[in-house]
Amino acid sequence: MATPTISAPRSGGINYNRNKRSGSSFEMIAWLFMRLSGVVLVVLIFGHLFVNLMAGDGIHAIDFGFVAGKWASPFWQVWDLLMLWLAMLHGTNGVRTIINDYAERNATRMTLKTVLYIATVVIVVLGTLVIFTFDPCPAGAVTDLPSFCPAK
Amino acid sequence: MPTKPAGTLYRGREGMWSWVGHRVTGVVIFFFLLVHVLDTSLVRVSPEAYTSVIGAYKNPIMGLGEAGLVAAIVFHAFNGLRIILVDFWKSGPKYQRQLLWGVLGLWVITMVPFLIRHLSIVFSAIPGGH
């Protein structure tokens, strides 16, 4: 009787049909995005909290002039824009996961996610427009202007 | 008497509670973020609108709320880095429990100086906010 030969595990030959592209890789990309954006957000948000809450007069210093002074610099414009986009996409994907976990009825899940995506688009578009169309010295304004505005 | 099933990486004990904490803090931060973009957008309406709404935040109750928000953010940040280590570091799953104690230790080390600074600013009331 011939001895049956059994090939070593994972030596090939048997097609387990793993790692074949079965559909979309969206969930894997989303998973990776959470980790990559998370690391960047730790730096961006810790910096944001330190400059706005701890440095100088802390929260007492925050008024229109404070924001205008920061956004006069492209550095803080890019910082805040990156923070807005990454935090909103990271948060939206997190809430999407939670909705998928707890909303069992199809219609409930779809409704909640539709509301979520509309809120995300509105907030991201609004925030982006505010950062780029912001006028630090608006005509007619008199109070709380940054010091670099021309004297009225 | 049936014995209680032992905790696993995901059920019970540190693994599960850090997961619960991560979810709860994540949702809190997300809803704050929506409001925070809306209030900041008032700079586009008028300096007065922005400064008056921000002025409404400058009281001890909101100051304590901010402290809670920062506590949530710092936990979510450090626990997020722990999740990355569990996923990508070879020994991460083995040490996930010790990593959580590291997260809580870093949380205390970060929160103590922050609270001293922030609460002393919040409770040293400066009229007019400047």
mmCIF file of C-alpha atoms in Angstrom:
data_model
loop_
_atom_site.group_PDB
_atom_site.id
_atom_site.type_symbol
_atom_site.label_atom_id
_atom_site.label_comp_id
_atom_site.label_asym_id
_atom_site.label_seq_id
_atom_site.Cartn_x
_atom_site.Cartn_y
_atom_site.Cartn_z
ATOM 1 C CA MET A 1 0.000 0.000 0.000
ATOM 2 C CA ALA A 2 1.416 3.341 -1.061
ATOM 3 C CA THR A 3 2.017 5.916 1.637
ATOM 4 C CA PRO A 4 -0.169 8.934 0.991
ATOM 5 C CA THR A 5 1.827 12.097 0.656
ATOM 6 C CA ILE A 6 0.519 15.133 2.412
ATOM 7 C CA SER A 7 2.086 18.411 1.393
ATOM 8 C CA ALA A 8 3.354 20.761 4.057
ATOM 9 C CA PRO A 9 0.871 23.377 5.241
ATOM 10 C CA ARG A 10 0.719 26.500 3.097
ATOM 11 C CA SER A 11 3.041 25.000 0.499
ATOM 12 C CA GLY A 12 0.625 25.867 -2.272
ATOM 13 C CA GLY A 13 -1.364 23.567 -4.440
ATOM 14 C CA ILE A 14 -4.647 24.074 -2.654
ATOM 15 C CA ASN A 15 -6.596 27.137 -3.606
ATOM 16 C CA TYR A 16 -8.143 28.444 -0.411
ATOM 17 C CA ASN A 17 -9.530 31.397 -2.309
ATOM 18 C CA ARG A 18 -8.171 33.853 0.251
ATOM 19 C CA ASN A 19 -6.921 37.343 -0.560
ATOM 20 C CA LYS A 20 -8.758 37.251 -3.865
ATOM 21 C CA ARG A 21 -10.448 40.540 -4.477
ATOM 22 C CA SER A 22 -13.959 39.588 -3.494
ATOM 23 C CA GLY A 23 -15.751 42.849 -3.962
ATOM 24 C CA SER A 24 -14.698 46.233 -2.681
ATOM 25 C CA SER A 25 -11.719 47.037 -0.485
ATOM 26 C CA PHE A 26 -13.588 50.022 0.984
ATOM 27 C CA GLU A 27 -13.745 48.618 4.526
ATOM 28 C CA MET A 28 -10.014 47.907 4.558
ATOM 29 C CA ILE A 29 -9.261 51.433 3.316
ATOM 30 C CA ALA A 30 -11.602 52.857 5.978
ATOM 31 C CA TRP A 31 -9.867 50.786 8.676
ATOM 32 C CA LEU A 32 -6.450 51.995 7.535
ATOM 33 C CA PHE A 33 -7.676 55.592 7.294
ATOM 34 C CA MET A 34 -8.790 55.522 10.961
ATOM 35 C CA ARG A 35 -5.251 54.607 12.047
ATOM 36 C CA LEU A 36 -3.393 57.016 9.741
ATOM 37 C CA SER A 37 -5.715 59.986 10.371
ATOM 38 C CA GLY A 38 -5.717 59.151 14.094
ATOM 39 C CA VAL A 39 -1.956 59.619 14.414
ATOM 40 C CA VAL A 40 -2.067 62.941 12.521
ATOM 41 C CA LEU A 41 -5.083 64.136 14.551
ATOM 42 C CA VAL A 42 -3.285 63.505 17.854
ATOM 43 C CA VAL A 43 -0.617 66.018 16.773
ATOM 44 C CA LEU A 44 -3.062 68.534 15.236
ATOM 45 C CA ILE A 45 -5.571 68.510 18.114
ATOM 46 C CA PHE A 46 -3.004 68.506 20.946
ATOM 47 C CA GLY A 47 -1.351 71.513 19.244
ATOM 48 C CA HIS A 48 -4.759 73.202 18.793
ATOM 49 C CA LEU A 49 -5.685 72.677 22.470
ATOM 50 C CA PHE A 50 -2.305 73.855 23.712
ATOM 51 C CA VAL A 51 -2.295 77.083 21.684
ATOM 52 C CA ASN A 52 -5.965 77.947 22.334
ATOM 53 C CA LEU A 53 -6.450 76.835 25.958
ATOM 54 C CA MET A 54 -3.059 76.793 27.667
ATOM 55 C CA ALA A 55 -0.767 79.374 26.037
ATOM 56 C CA GLY A 56 -1.095 83.105 26.761
ATOM 57 C CA ASP A 57 -4.310 84.020 28.572
ATOM 58 C CA GLY A 58 -5.911 80.687 27.698
ATOM 59 C CA ILE A 59 -9.604 80.732 26.926
ATOM 60 C CA HIS A 60 -9.974 84.371 28.067
ATOM 61 C CA ALA A 61 -7.998 85.453 24.994
ATOM 62 C CA ILE A 62 -10.389 83.870 22.489
ATOM 63 C CA ASP A 63 -12.444 86.414 20.579
ATOM 64 C CA PHE A 64 -12.803 87.537 16.955
ATOM 65 C CA GLY A 65 -9.362 89.175 16.984
ATOM 66 C CA PHE A 66 -7.743 85.942 18.221
ATOM 67 C CA VAL A 67 -9.197 83.893 15.352
ATOM 68 C CA ALA A 68 -8.403 86.642 12.821
ATOM 69 C CA GLY A 69 -4.818 86.795 14.065
ATOM 70 C CA LYS A 70 -4.394 83.027 13.652
ATOM 71 C CA TRP A 71 -5.943 82.827 10.185
ATOM 72 C CA ALA A 72 -3.796 85.710 8.955
ATOM 73 C CA SER A 73 -1.112 83.022 8.739
ATOM 74 C CA PRO A 74 -1.345 80.313 6.040
ATOM 75 C CA PHE A 75 0.232 77.961 8.604
ATOM 76 C CA TRP A 76 -2.850 78.012 10.849
ATOM 77 C CA GLN A 77 -5.206 78.031 7.836
ATOM 78 C CA VAL A 78 -3.674 74.765 6.607
ATOM 79 C CA TRP A 79 -3.517 73.390 10.176
ATOM 80 C CA ASP A 80 -7.224 74.072 10.784
ATOM 81 C CA LEU A 81 -8.271 72.909 7.302
ATOM 82 C CA LEU A 82 -6.434 69.605 7.730
ATOM 83 C CA MET A 83 -7.892 69.214 11.233
ATOM 84 C CA LEU A 84 -11.417 69.912 9.948
ATOM 85 C CA TRP A 85 -11.262 67.382 7.109
ATOM 86 C CA LEU A 86 -9.452 64.618 8.962
ATOM 87 C CA ALA A 87 -11.519 64.964 12.154
ATOM 88 C CA MET A 88 -14.829 65.044 10.252
ATOM 89 C CA LEU A 89 -13.961 62.012 8.095
ATOM 90 C CA HIS A 90 -12.559 60.132 11.117
ATOM 91 C CA GLY A 91 -15.639 60.979 13.215
ATOM 92 C CA THR A 92 -18.075 60.216 10.399
ATOM 93 C CA ASN A 93 -16.516 56.813 9.786
ATOM 94 C CA GLY A 94 -16.624 56.092 13.535
ATOM 95 C CA VAL A 95 -20.308 56.996 13.813
ATOM 96 C CA ARG A 96 -20.996 54.993 10.607
ATOM 97 C CA THR A 97 -19.474 51.955 12.311
ATOM 98 C CA ILE A 98 -21.616 52.504 15.410
ATOM 99 C CA ILE A 99 -24.799 52.872 13.318
ATOM 100 C CA ASN A 100 -23.951 49.648 11.461
ATOM 101 C CA ASP A 101 -23.434 47.907 14.821
ATOM 102 C CA TYR A 102 -26.610 48.947 16.603
ATOM 103 C CA ALA A 103 -29.277 49.840 14.013
ATOM 104 C CA GLU A 104 -30.649 46.464 13.021
ATOM 105 C CA ARG A 105 -33.454 47.424 10.674
ATOM 106 C CA ASN A 106 -32.332 48.265 7.136
ATOM 107 C CA ALA A 107 -34.508 51.363 6.928
ATOM 108 C CA THR A 108 -33.255 52.710 10.286
ATOM 109 C CA ARG A 109 -29.655 52.165 9.265
ATOM 110 C CA MET A 110 -30.093 53.880 5.908
ATOM 111 C CA THR A 111 -31.938 56.836 7.441
ATOM 112 C CA LEU A 112 -29.348 57.392 10.182
ATOM 113 C CA LYS A 113 -26.469 57.147 7.719
ATOM 114 C CA THR A 114 -28.154 59.538 5.284
ATOM 115 C CA VAL A 115 -28.559 62.112 8.090
ATOM 116 C CA LEU A 116 -24.929 61.532 9.098
ATOM 117 C CA TYR A 117 -23.566 62.032 5.577
ATOM 118 C CA ILE A 118 -25.637 65.179 5.002
ATOM 119 C CA ALA A 119 -24.362 66.633 8.315
ATOM 120 C CA THR A 120 -20.786 65.751 7.359
ATOM 121 C CA VAL A 121 -20.977 67.399 3.931
ATOM 122 C CA VAL A 122 -22.615 70.539 5.366
ATOM 123 C CA ILE A 123 -20.037 70.920 8.163
ATOM 124 C CA VAL A 124 -16.996 70.208 5.965
ATOM 125 C CA VAL A 125 -18.138 72.576 3.187
ATOM 126 C CA LEU A 126 -19.133 75.301 5.673
ATOM 127 C CA GLY A 127 -15.868 75.037 7.624
ATOM 128 C CA THR A 128 -13.752 75.065 4.439
ATOM 129 C CA LEU A 129 -15.562 78.125 3.070
ATOM 130 C CA VAL A 130 -15.171 79.953 6.400
ATOM 131 C CA ILE A 131 -11.406 79.328 6.506
ATOM 132 C CA PHE A 132 -10.881 80.535 2.922
ATOM 133 C CA THR A 133 -13.400 83.373 2.595
ATOM 134 C CA PHE A 134 -12.713 84.829 6.040
ATOM 135 C CA ASP A 135 -12.153 88.596 6.192
ATOM 136 C CA PRO A 136 -10.174 89.640 9.302
ATOM 137 C CA CYS A 137 -11.158 93.311 8.909
ATOM 138 C CA PRO A 138 -14.831 93.298 7.783
ATOM 139 C CA ALA A 139 -16.233 96.651 6.654
ATOM 140 C CA GLY A 140 -18.354 98.371 9.281
ATOM 141 C CA ALA A 141 -17.046 96.279 12.164
ATOM 142 C CA VAL A 142 -15.542 98.142 15.090
ATOM 143 C CA THR A 143 -15.110 95.786 18.046
ATOM 144 C CA ASP A 144 -12.584 93.023 18.712
ATOM 145 C CA LEU A 145 -10.684 93.581 15.459
ATOM 146 C CA PRO A 146 -7.098 92.328 15.260
ATOM 147 C CA SER A 147 -4.435 95.024 15.693
ATOM 148 C CA PHE A 148 -3.298 94.855 12.044
ATOM 149 C CA CYS A 149 -6.616 96.180 10.696
ATOM 150 C CA PRO A 150 -6.429 99.777 9.362
ATOM 151 C CA ALA A 151 -7.733 102.268 11.927
ATOM 152 C CA LYS A 152 -11.248 103.447 11.246
ATOM 153 C CA MET B 1 -21.948 26.155 40.153
ATOM 154 C CA PRO B 2 -20.889 27.244 36.683
ATOM 155 C CA THR B 3 -17.662 29.178 36.584
ATOM 156 C CA LYS B 4 -17.587 32.573 34.965
ATOM 157 C CA PRO B 5 -16.000 32.469 31.514
ATOM 158 C CA ALA B 6 -12.571 34.017 31.481
ATOM 159 C CA GLY B 7 -12.143 37.393 29.841
ATOM 160 C CA THR B 8 -10.734 37.423 26.346
ATOM 161 C CA LEU B 9 -9.099 40.148 24.281
ATOM 162 C CA TYR B 10 -12.561 41.468 23.504
ATOM 163 C CA ARG B 11 -14.945 40.286 26.257
ATOM 164 C CA GLY B 12 -14.869 41.705 29.743
ATOM 165 C CA ARG B 13 -12.103 43.400 31.634
ATOM 166 C CA GLU B 14 -9.651 45.895 30.149
ATOM 167 C CA GLY B 15 -10.155 44.951 26.495
ATOM 168 C CA MET B 16 -13.913 45.487 26.516
ATOM 169 C CA TRP B 17 -13.997 48.522 28.791
ATOM 170 C CA SER B 18 -11.360 50.362 26.760
ATOM 171 C CA TRP B 19 -13.491 49.615 23.670
ATOM 172 C CA VAL B 20 -16.590 51.015 25.419
ATOM 173 C CA GLY B 21 -14.617 54.080 26.542
ATOM 174 C CA HIS B 22 -13.299 54.615 23.019
ATOM 175 C CA ARG B 23 -16.823 54.519 21.529
ATOM 176 C CA VAL B 24 -18.390 56.802 24.131
ATOM 177 C CA THR B 25 -15.597 59.405 23.979
ATOM 178 C CA GLY B 26 -15.604 59.210 20.164
ATOM 179 C CA VAL B 27 -19.322 60.002 19.912
ATOM 180 C CA VAL B 28 -19.034 62.845 22.465
ATOM 181 C CA ILE B 29 -16.112 64.381 20.556
ATOM 182 C CA PHE B 30 -17.953 64.047 17.207
ATOM 183 C CA PHE B 31 -21.037 65.916 18.412
ATOM 184 C CA PHE B 32 -18.870 68.601 20.007
ATOM 185 C CA LEU B 33 -17.017 68.937 16.693
ATOM 186 C CA LEU B 34 -20.270 69.639 14.791
ATOM 187 C CA VAL B 35 -21.175 72.425 17.256
ATOM 188 C CA HIS B 36 -17.598 73.749 17.324
ATOM 189 C CA VAL B 37 -17.472 74.218 13.526
ATOM 190 C CA LEU B 38 -20.862 75.978 13.664
ATOM 191 C CA ASP B 39 -19.831 78.403 16.439
ATOM 192 C CA THR B 40 -16.481 79.140 14.769
ATOM 193 C CA SER B 41 -18.348 79.842 11.507
ATOM 194 C CA LEU B 42 -19.882 82.891 13.234
ATOM 195 C CA VAL B 43 -16.605 84.741 12.471
ATOM 196 C CA ARG B 44 -18.010 84.917 8.937
ATOM 197 C CA VAL B 45 -21.213 86.586 10.219
ATOM 198 C CA SER B 46 -19.698 89.410 12.281
ATOM 199 C CA PRO B 47 -17.054 89.961 14.968
ATOM 200 C CA GLU B 48 -19.846 90.819 17.434
ATOM 201 C CA ALA B 49 -21.755 87.579 16.756
ATOM 202 C CA TYR B 50 -18.647 85.452 17.280
ATOM 203 C CA THR B 51 -17.358 87.264 20.340
ATOM 204 C CA SER B 52 -20.761 87.258 22.063
ATOM 205 C CA VAL B 53 -21.318 83.524 21.532
ATOM 206 C CA ILE B 54 -17.768 82.699 22.625
ATOM 207 C CA GLY B 55 -18.325 85.032 25.589
ATOM 208 C CA ALA B 56 -21.243 82.827 26.647
ATOM 209 C CA TYR B 57 -18.751 79.942 26.926
ATOM 210 C CA LYS B 58 -16.519 81.882 29.326
ATOM 211 C CA ASN B 59 -18.074 80.825 32.616
ATOM 212 C CA PRO B 60 -17.092 78.187 35.183
ATOM 213 C CA ILE B 61 -19.782 75.682 34.105
ATOM 214 C CA MET B 62 -18.622 75.690 30.474
ATOM 215 C CA GLY B 63 -15.036 75.672 31.785
ATOM 216 C CA LEU B 64 -15.750 72.392 33.574
ATOM 217 C CA GLY B 65 -17.419 71.103 30.388
ATOM 218 C CA GLU B 66 -14.244 71.938 28.448
ATOM 219 C CA ALA B 67 -12.194 70.062 31.043
ATOM 220 C CA GLY B 68 -14.451 67.014 30.502
ATOM 221 C CA LEU B 69 -14.139 67.360 26.728
ATOM 222 C CA VAL B 70 -10.343 67.524 26.903
ATOM 223 C CA ALA B 71 -10.356 64.495 29.243
ATOM 224 C CA ALA B 72 -12.370 62.592 26.598
ATOM 225 C CA ILE B 73 -10.075 63.730 23.769
ATOM 226 C CA VAL B 74 -6.885 62.785 25.648
ATOM 227 C CA PHE B 75 -8.252 59.313 26.470
ATOM 228 C CA HIS B 76 -9.422 58.754 22.877
ATOM 229 C CA ALA B 77 -6.039 59.916 21.552
ATOM 230 C CA PHE B 78 -3.879 57.689 23.770
ATOM 231 C CA ASN B 79 -6.210 54.694 23.510
ATOM 232 C CA GLY B 80 -6.240 55.160 19.720
ATOM 233 C CA LEU B 81 -2.440 54.896 19.722
ATOM 234 C CA ARG B 82 -2.841 51.753 21.871
ATOM 235 C CA ILE B 83 -5.209 50.268 19.257
ATOM 236 C CA ILE B 84 -2.610 50.970 16.558
ATOM 237 C CA LEU B 85 0.011 49.164 18.649
ATOM 238 C CA VAL B 86 -2.346 46.202 19.206
ATOM 239 C CA ASP B 87 -2.940 46.030 15.429
ATOM 240 C CA PHE B 88 0.557 46.615 14.083
ATOM 241 C CA TRP B 89 3.054 45.728 16.831
ATOM 242 C CA LYS B 90 3.900 42.020 16.947
ATOM 243 C CA SER B 91 3.518 41.830 20.755
ATOM 244 C CA GLY B 92 0.630 44.321 20.876
ATOM 245 C CA PRO B 93 -2.207 41.825 21.499
ATOM 246 C CA LYS B 94 -0.146 40.122 24.219
ATOM 247 C CA TYR B 95 0.434 43.370 26.095
ATOM 248 C CA GLN B 96 -2.910 45.071 25.353
ATOM 249 C CA ARG B 97 -3.783 45.076 29.071
ATOM 250 C CA GLN B 98 -0.489 46.636 30.141
ATOM 251 C CA LEU B 99 -0.846 49.115 27.272
ATOM 252 C CA LEU B 100 -4.203 50.228 28.727
ATOM 253 C CA TRP B 101 -2.556 50.968 32.085
ATOM 254 C CA GLY B 102 0.034 52.929 30.106
ATOM 255 C CA VAL B 103 -2.816 54.869 28.437
ATOM 256 C CA LEU B 104 -4.383 55.667 31.815
ATOM 257 C CA GLY B 105 -1.000 56.680 33.247
ATOM 258 C CA LEU B 106 -0.309 59.033 30.319
ATOM 259 C CA TRP B 107 -3.862 60.358 30.666
ATOM 260 C CA VAL B 108 -3.195 61.337 34.304
ATOM 261 C CA ILE B 109 0.222 62.814 33.436
ATOM 262 C CA THR B 110 -1.394 64.933 30.685
ATOM 263 C CA MET B 111 -4.568 65.906 32.546
ATOM 264 C CA VAL B 112 -2.964 67.092 35.821
ATOM 265 C CA PRO B 113 -0.943 69.977 34.299
ATOM 266 C CA PHE B 114 -3.770 70.751 31.873
ATOM 267 C CA LEU B 115 -6.369 70.979 34.658
ATOM 268 C CA ILE B 116 -4.116 73.110 36.858
ATOM 269 C CA ARG B 117 -3.558 75.555 33.994
ATOM 270 C CA HIS B 118 -7.078 75.531 32.510
ATOM 271 C CA LEU B 119 -9.065 75.646 35.759
ATOM 272 C CA SER B 120 -6.892 78.412 37.187
ATOM 273 C CA ILE B 121 -7.640 80.401 33.998
ATOM 274 C CA VAL B 122 -11.366 79.572 34.153
ATOM 275 C CA PHE B 123 -11.762 80.461 37.831
ATOM 276 C CA SER B 124 -9.668 83.640 37.699
ATOM 277 C CA ALA B 125 -12.625 85.594 36.342
ATOM 278 C CA ILE B 126 -11.449 88.466 34.177
ATOM 279 C CA PRO B 127 -14.394 90.786 33.485
ATOM 280 C CA GLY B 128 -14.869 91.317 29.780
ATOM 281 C CA GLY B 129 -12.852 88.287 28.961
ATOM 282 C CA HIS B 130 -9.575 89.995 28.019
#
